[in-house]
Coordinates of C-alpha atoms and ligand atoms in Angstrom, one line a residue:
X1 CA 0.0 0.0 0.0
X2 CA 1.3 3.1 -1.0
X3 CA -1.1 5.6 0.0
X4 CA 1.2 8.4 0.7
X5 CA 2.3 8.9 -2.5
X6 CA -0.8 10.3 -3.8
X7 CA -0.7 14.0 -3.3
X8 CA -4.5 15.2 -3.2
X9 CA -5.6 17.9 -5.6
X10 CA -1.8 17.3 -7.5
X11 CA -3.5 17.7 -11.1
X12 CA -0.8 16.5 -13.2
X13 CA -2.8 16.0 -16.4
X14 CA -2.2 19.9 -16.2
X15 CA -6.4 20.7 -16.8
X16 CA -8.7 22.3 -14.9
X17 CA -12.0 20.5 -13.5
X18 CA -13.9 23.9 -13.7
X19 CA -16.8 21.7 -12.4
X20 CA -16.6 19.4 -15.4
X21 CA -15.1 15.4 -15.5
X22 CA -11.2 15.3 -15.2
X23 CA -10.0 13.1 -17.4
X24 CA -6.0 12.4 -18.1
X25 CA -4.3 11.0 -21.6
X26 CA -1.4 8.6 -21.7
X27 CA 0.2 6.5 -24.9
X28 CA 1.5 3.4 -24.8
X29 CA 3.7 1.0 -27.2
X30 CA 3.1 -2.4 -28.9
X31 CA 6.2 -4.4 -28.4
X32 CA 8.7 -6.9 -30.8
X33 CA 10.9 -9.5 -28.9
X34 CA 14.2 -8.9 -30.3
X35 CA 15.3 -12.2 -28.4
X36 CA 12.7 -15.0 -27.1
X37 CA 14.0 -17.8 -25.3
X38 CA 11.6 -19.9 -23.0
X39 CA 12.7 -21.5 -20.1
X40 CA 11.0 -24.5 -18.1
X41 CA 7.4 -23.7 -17.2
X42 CA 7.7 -23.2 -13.3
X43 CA 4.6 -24.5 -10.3
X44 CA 2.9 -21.6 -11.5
X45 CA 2.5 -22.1 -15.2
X46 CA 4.6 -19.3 -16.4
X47 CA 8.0 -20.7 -18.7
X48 CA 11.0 -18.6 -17.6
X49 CA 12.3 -16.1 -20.1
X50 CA 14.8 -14.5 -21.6
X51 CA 14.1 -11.7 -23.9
X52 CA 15.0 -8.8 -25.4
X53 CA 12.0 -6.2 -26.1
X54 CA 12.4 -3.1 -28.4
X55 CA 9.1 -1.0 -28.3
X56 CA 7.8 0.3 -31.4
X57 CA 6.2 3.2 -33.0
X58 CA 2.3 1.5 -33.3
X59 CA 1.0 2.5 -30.2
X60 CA -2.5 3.1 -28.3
X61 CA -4.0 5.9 -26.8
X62 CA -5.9 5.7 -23.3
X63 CA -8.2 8.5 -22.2
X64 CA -9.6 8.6 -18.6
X65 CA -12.4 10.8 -17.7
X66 CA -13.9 10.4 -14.6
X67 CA -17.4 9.0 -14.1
X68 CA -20.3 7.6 -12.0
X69 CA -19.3 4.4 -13.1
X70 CA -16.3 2.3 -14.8
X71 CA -16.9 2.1 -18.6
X72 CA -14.6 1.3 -21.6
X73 CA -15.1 2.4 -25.2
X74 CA -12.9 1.3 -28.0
X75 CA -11.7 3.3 -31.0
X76 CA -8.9 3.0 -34.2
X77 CA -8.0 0.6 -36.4
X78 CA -7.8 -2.4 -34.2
X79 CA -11.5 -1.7 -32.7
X80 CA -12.4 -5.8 -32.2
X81 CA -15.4 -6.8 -31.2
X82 CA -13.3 -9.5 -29.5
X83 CA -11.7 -7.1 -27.1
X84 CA -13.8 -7.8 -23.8
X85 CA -15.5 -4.0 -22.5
X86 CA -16.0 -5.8 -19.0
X87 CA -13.7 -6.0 -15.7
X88 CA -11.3 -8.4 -18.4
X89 CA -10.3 -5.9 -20.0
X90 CA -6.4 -4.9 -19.6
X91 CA -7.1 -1.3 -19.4
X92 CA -9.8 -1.3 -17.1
X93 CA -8.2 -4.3 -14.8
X94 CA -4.9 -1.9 -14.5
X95 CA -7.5 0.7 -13.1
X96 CA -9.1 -1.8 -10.4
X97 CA -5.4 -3.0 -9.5
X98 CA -4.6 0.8 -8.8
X99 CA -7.2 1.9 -7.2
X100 CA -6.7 -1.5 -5.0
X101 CA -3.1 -0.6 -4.3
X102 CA -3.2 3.5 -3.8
X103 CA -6.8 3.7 -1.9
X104 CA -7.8 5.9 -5.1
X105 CA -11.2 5.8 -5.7
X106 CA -12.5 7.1 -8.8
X107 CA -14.5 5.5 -11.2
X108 CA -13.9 6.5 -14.7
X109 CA -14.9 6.2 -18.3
X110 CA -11.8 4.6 -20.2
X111 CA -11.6 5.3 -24.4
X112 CA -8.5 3.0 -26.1
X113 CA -8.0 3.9 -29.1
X114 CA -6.3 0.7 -30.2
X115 CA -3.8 1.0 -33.3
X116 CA -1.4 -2.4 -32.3
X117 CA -2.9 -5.4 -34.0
X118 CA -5.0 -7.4 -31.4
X119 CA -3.7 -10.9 -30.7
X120 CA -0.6 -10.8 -32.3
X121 CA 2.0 -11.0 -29.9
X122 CA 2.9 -7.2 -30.0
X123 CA 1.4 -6.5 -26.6
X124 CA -1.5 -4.0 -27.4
X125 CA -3.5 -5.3 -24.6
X126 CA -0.2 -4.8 -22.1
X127 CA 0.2 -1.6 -23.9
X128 CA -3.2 -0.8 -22.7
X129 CA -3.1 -1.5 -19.3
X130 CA 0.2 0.1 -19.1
X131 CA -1.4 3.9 -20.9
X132 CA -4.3 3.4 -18.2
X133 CA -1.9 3.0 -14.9
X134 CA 0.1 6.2 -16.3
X135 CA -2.7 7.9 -16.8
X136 CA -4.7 7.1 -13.3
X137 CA -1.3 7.5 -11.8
X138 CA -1.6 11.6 -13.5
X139 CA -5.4 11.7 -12.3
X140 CA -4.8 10.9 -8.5
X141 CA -1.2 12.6 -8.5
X142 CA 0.6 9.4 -7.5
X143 CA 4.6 9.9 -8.8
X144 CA 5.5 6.4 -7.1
X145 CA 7.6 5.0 -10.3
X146 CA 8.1 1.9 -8.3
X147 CA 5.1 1.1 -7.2
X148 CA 3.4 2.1 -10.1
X149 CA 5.9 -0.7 -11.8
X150 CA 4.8 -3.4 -8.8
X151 CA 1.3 -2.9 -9.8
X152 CA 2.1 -3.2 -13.7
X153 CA 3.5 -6.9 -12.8
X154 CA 0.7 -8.4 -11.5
X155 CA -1.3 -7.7 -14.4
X156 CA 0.5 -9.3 -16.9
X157 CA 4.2 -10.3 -18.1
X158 CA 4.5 -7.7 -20.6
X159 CA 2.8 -4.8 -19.1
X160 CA 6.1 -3.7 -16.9
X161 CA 7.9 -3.4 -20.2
X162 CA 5.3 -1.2 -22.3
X163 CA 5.5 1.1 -19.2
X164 CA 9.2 1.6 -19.7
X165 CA 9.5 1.8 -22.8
X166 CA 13.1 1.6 -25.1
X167 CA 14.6 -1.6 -25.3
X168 CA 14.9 -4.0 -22.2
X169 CA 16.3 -7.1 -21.3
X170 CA 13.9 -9.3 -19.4
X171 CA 14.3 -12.3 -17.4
X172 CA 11.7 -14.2 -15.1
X173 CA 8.1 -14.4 -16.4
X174 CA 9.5 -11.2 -18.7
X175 CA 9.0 -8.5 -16.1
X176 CA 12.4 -8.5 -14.4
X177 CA 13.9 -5.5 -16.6
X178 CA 16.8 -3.8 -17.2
X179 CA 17.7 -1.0 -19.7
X180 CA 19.5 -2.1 -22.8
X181 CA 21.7 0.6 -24.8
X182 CA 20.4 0.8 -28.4
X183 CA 21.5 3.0 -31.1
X184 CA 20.0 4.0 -34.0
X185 CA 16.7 3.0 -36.0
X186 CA 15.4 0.4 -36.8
X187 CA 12.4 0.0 -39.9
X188 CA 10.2 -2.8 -39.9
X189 CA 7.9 -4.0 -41.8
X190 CA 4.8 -6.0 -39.0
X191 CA 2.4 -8.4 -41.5
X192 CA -0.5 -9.3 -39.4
X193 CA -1.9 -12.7 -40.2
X194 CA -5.3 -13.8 -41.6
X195 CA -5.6 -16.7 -38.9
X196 CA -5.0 -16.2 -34.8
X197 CA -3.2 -17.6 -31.7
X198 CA -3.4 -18.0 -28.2
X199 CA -0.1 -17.0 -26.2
X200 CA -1.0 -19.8 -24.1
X201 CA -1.9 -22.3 -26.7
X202 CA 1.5 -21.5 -28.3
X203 CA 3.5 -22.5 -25.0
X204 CA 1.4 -25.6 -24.5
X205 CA 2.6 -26.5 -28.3
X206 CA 6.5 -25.5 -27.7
X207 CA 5.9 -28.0 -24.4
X208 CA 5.0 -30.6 -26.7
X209 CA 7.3 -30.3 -29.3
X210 CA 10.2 -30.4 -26.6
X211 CA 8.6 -33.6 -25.2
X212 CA 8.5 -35.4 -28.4
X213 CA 12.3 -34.8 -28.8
X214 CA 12.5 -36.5 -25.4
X215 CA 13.5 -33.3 -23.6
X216 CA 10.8 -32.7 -21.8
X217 CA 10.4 -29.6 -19.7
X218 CA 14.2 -29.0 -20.5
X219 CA 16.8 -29.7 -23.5
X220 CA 17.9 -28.2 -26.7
X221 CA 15.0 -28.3 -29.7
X222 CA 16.5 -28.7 -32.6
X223 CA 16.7 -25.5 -34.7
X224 CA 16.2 -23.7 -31.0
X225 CA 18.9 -21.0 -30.3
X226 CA 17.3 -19.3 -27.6
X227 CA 17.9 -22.3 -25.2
X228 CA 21.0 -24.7 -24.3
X229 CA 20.6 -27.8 -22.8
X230 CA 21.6 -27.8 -18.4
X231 CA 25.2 -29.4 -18.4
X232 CA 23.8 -32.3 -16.3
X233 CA 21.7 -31.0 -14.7
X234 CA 18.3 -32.4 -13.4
X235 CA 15.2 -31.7 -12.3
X236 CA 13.4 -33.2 -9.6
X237 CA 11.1 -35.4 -12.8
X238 CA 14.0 -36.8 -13.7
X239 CA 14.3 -34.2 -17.2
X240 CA 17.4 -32.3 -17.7
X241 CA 16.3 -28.5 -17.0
X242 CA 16.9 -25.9 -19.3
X243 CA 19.9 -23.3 -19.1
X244 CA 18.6 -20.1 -21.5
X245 CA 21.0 -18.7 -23.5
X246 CA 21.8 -15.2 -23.4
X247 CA 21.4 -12.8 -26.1
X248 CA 25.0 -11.4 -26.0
X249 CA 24.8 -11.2 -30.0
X250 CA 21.5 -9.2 -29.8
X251 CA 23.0 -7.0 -27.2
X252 CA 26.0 -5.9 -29.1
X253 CA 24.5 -5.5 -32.3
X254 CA 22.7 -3.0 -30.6
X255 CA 25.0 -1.7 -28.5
X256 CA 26.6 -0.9 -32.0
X257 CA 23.8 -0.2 -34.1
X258 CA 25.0 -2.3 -36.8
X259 CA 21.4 -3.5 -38.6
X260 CA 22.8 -6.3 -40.3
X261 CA 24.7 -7.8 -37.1
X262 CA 20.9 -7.3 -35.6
X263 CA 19.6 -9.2 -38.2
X264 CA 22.0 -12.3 -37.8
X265 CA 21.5 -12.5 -34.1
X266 CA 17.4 -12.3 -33.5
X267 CA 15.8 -15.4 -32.4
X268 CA 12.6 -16.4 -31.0
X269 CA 12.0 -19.8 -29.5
X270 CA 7.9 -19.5 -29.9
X271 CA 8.9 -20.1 -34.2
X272 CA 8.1 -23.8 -34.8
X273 CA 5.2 -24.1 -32.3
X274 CA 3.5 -21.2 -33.9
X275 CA 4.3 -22.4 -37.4
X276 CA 2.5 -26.0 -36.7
X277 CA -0.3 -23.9 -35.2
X278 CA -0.7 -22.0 -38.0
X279 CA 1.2 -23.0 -41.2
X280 CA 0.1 -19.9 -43.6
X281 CA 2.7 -18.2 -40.7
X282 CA 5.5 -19.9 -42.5
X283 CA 4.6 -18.8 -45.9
X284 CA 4.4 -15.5 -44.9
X285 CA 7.9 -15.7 -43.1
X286 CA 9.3 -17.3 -46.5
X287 CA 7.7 -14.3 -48.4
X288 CA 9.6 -11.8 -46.4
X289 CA 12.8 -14.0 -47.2
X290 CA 11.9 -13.9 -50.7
X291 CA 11.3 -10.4 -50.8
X292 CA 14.9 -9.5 -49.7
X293 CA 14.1 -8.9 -45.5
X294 CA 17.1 -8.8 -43.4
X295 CA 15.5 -11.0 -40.9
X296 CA 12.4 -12.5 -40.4
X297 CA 11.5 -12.6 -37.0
X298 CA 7.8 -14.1 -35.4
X299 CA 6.6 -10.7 -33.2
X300 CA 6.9 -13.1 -29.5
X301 CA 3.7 -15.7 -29.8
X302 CA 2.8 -14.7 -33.3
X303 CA 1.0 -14.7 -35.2
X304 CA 2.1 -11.0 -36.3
X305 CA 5.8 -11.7 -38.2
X306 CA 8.5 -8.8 -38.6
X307 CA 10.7 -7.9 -41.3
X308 CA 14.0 -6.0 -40.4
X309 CA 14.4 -3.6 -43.5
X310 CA 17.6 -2.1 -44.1
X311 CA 15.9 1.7 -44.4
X312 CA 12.6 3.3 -45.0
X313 CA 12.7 2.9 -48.3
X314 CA 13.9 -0.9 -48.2
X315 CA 10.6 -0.9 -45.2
X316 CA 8.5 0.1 -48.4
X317 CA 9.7 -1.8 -51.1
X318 CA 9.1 -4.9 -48.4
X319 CA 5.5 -3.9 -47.3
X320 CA 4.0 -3.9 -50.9
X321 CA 5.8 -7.0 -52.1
X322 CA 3.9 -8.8 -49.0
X323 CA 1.0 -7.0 -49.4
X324 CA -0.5 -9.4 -51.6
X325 CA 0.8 -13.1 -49.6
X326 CA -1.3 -15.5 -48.4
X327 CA -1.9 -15.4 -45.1
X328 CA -1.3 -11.6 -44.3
X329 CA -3.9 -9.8 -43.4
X330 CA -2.3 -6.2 -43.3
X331 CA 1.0 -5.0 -44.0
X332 CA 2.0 -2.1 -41.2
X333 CA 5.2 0.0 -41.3
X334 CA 6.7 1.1 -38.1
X335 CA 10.2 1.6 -36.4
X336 CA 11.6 1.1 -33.3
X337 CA 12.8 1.9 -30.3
X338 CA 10.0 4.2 -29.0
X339 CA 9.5 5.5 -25.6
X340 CA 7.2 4.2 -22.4
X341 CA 4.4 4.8 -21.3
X342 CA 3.4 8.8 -21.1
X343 CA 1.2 11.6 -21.4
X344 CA -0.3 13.2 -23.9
X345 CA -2.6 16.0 -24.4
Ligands
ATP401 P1 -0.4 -11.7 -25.1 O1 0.9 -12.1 -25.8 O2 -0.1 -10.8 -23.9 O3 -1.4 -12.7 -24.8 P2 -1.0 -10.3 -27.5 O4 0.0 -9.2 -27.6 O5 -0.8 -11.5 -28.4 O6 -1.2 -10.7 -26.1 P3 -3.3 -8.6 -27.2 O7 -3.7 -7.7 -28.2 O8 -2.7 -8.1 -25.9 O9 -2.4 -9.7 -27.8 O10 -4.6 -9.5 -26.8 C1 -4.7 -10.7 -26.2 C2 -6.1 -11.0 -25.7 O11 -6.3 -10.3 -24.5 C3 -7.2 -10.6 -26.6 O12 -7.6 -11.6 -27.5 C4 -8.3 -10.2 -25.7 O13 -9.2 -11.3 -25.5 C5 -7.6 -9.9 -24.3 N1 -7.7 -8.5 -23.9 C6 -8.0 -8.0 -22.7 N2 -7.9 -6.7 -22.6 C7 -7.5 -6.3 -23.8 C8 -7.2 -5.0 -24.4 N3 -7.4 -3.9 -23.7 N4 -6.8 -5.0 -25.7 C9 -6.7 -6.1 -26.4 N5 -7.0 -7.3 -25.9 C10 -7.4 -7.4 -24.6

């Protein structure tokens, strides 16, 4: 509980009331997972991680107004009807968990205008919940950064992340961060995909495909570079438990911001169990190799794939070749690294 920290009648959104609803406006990024390698799955379900996020330019916008009651409206691009409007909903859950934690106790009307593709493993949901706490955060005055970070984590893995912004290194379920140095730009072209997956179903798949090698919950899959087999070492079932590689290549090609030595080192481990999932994903991914991308890269539980273009117009050139491949269902330009989670007028 960190009460203290709000500072009553703080307006930090920087408007008036003037007798009318208060209402605050933060923007928040979709994510790609420069590095994906999955661990064991631990007691509580969640696989271990290590990862690399870059957050990129798509991004959503989260207005809070305050109300009688809690609503949520959805506008933009990415308006689903399969985005829930009730207590499920990222955006409005961040709210509840806030509230919960700071003794705040608004109600508000929450508008997302959602412009990151909707199950495609870019985090728009996280990205949601991550505009909302910033902008209750501005509504009740509350500058905890920490806590405000504690709160992010126990609603989802990736919601820490979209909060901070830049490119991270996580560890754990994801949400144990620290700040990666990143220079320059990088252009991507994002294809969406015509068919959809789980995040969860996707794990449950990568389980299986380890097990059928006879590695269980640990051990090297074939093609896998994200993960290295434990030099001996055993878990209490008897399987050999899984040491995660770490990114180093990932790391200095940013450090250096060398696109090309980025393009050799991405990885995700999520590839295979989301191709046999959904095999249009790997037509796509061979169209982007056909169409000259510097890497191919599956956006962390698909089905959204990125192409690493060498410059804008190399980004262009790339998005109407793949305009037309089976399988994609939009083609979306974007670049990377953008910032966290903040406020906007
Ligand atoms: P993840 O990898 O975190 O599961 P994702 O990045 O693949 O997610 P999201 O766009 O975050 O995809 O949506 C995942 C699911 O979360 C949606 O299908 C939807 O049912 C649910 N959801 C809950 N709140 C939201 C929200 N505000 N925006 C989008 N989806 C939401």
């Amino acid at each position: 509980m960190t009460v203290s920290a709000i500072r009553p009648g703080a307006d930090r959104t920087g408007r008036t009331a003037h007798g009318g609803a208060r209402s605050a406006t933060a923007r928040a990024h979709g994510k790609i997972n420069l590095h994906l390698g999955v661990g064991d799955a631990g007691a509580d379900g969640y696989h271990q991680l290590v990862t690399v996020f870059a957050a990129l330019g798509c991004a959503e916008t989260v207005t809070l107004t305050e109300a009688a009651e809690d609503s949520v409206a959805l506008t933009g691009r990415y308006a689903h009807a399969e985005v829930p409007l009730d207590g499920s909903n990222l955006a409005l859950a961040a709210v509840q968990a806030f509230r919960e934690r700071t003794g705040w106790d608004a109600r508000v009307a929450l508008t997302i205008d959602k412009q990151v593709p909707v199950a495609g493993g870019m985090g728009g949901g996280s990205a949601d919940a991550a505009a909302a706490l910033r902008a209750a955060a501005a509504l009740a005055g509350f500058d905890d950064r920490g806590a405000l970070h504690e709160i992010a984590a126990t609603l989802g893995a990736d919601v820490p992340f979209a909060l901070r912004g830049g490119v991270a290194l996580g560890r754990g379920r994801g949400d144990q961060l620290t700040p990666v140095l990143a220079q320059g730009t990088q252009h991507w072209v994002l294809a969406t995909s015509t068919g959809a997956l789980s995040t969860p179903l996707v794990y449950r798949r990568l389980d299986e495909l380890r097990a059928e090698r006879g590695t269980a919950a640990g051990g090297r899959a074939a093609g896998e570079g994200g993960a290295a087999a434990g030099a001996g070492a055993s878990g209490t079932d008897g399987f050999r438990q899984l040491r995660l590689a770490e990114p180093t290549a990932v790391l200095a090609a940013l450090a250096s911001g060398s696109v090309e030595d980025l393009a050799a080192a991405v990885h995700n481990d999520m590839t295979q169990a989301a191709v046999t999932l959904l095999p249009d994903v790997a037509h796509v991914m061979e169209q982007g190799e056909r169409a000259g991308a510097l890497a191919v890269l599956l956006s962390g539980s698909g089905p959204t794939v990125g192409f690493l273009a060498q410059n804008a117009t190399h980004a262009l050139e790339l998005a109407v070749l793949l305009e037309a491949s089976r399988g994609v269902r939009e083609v979306v330009r974007t670049t990377g690294p953008a910032r966290g989670a903040h406020l906007v007028e």
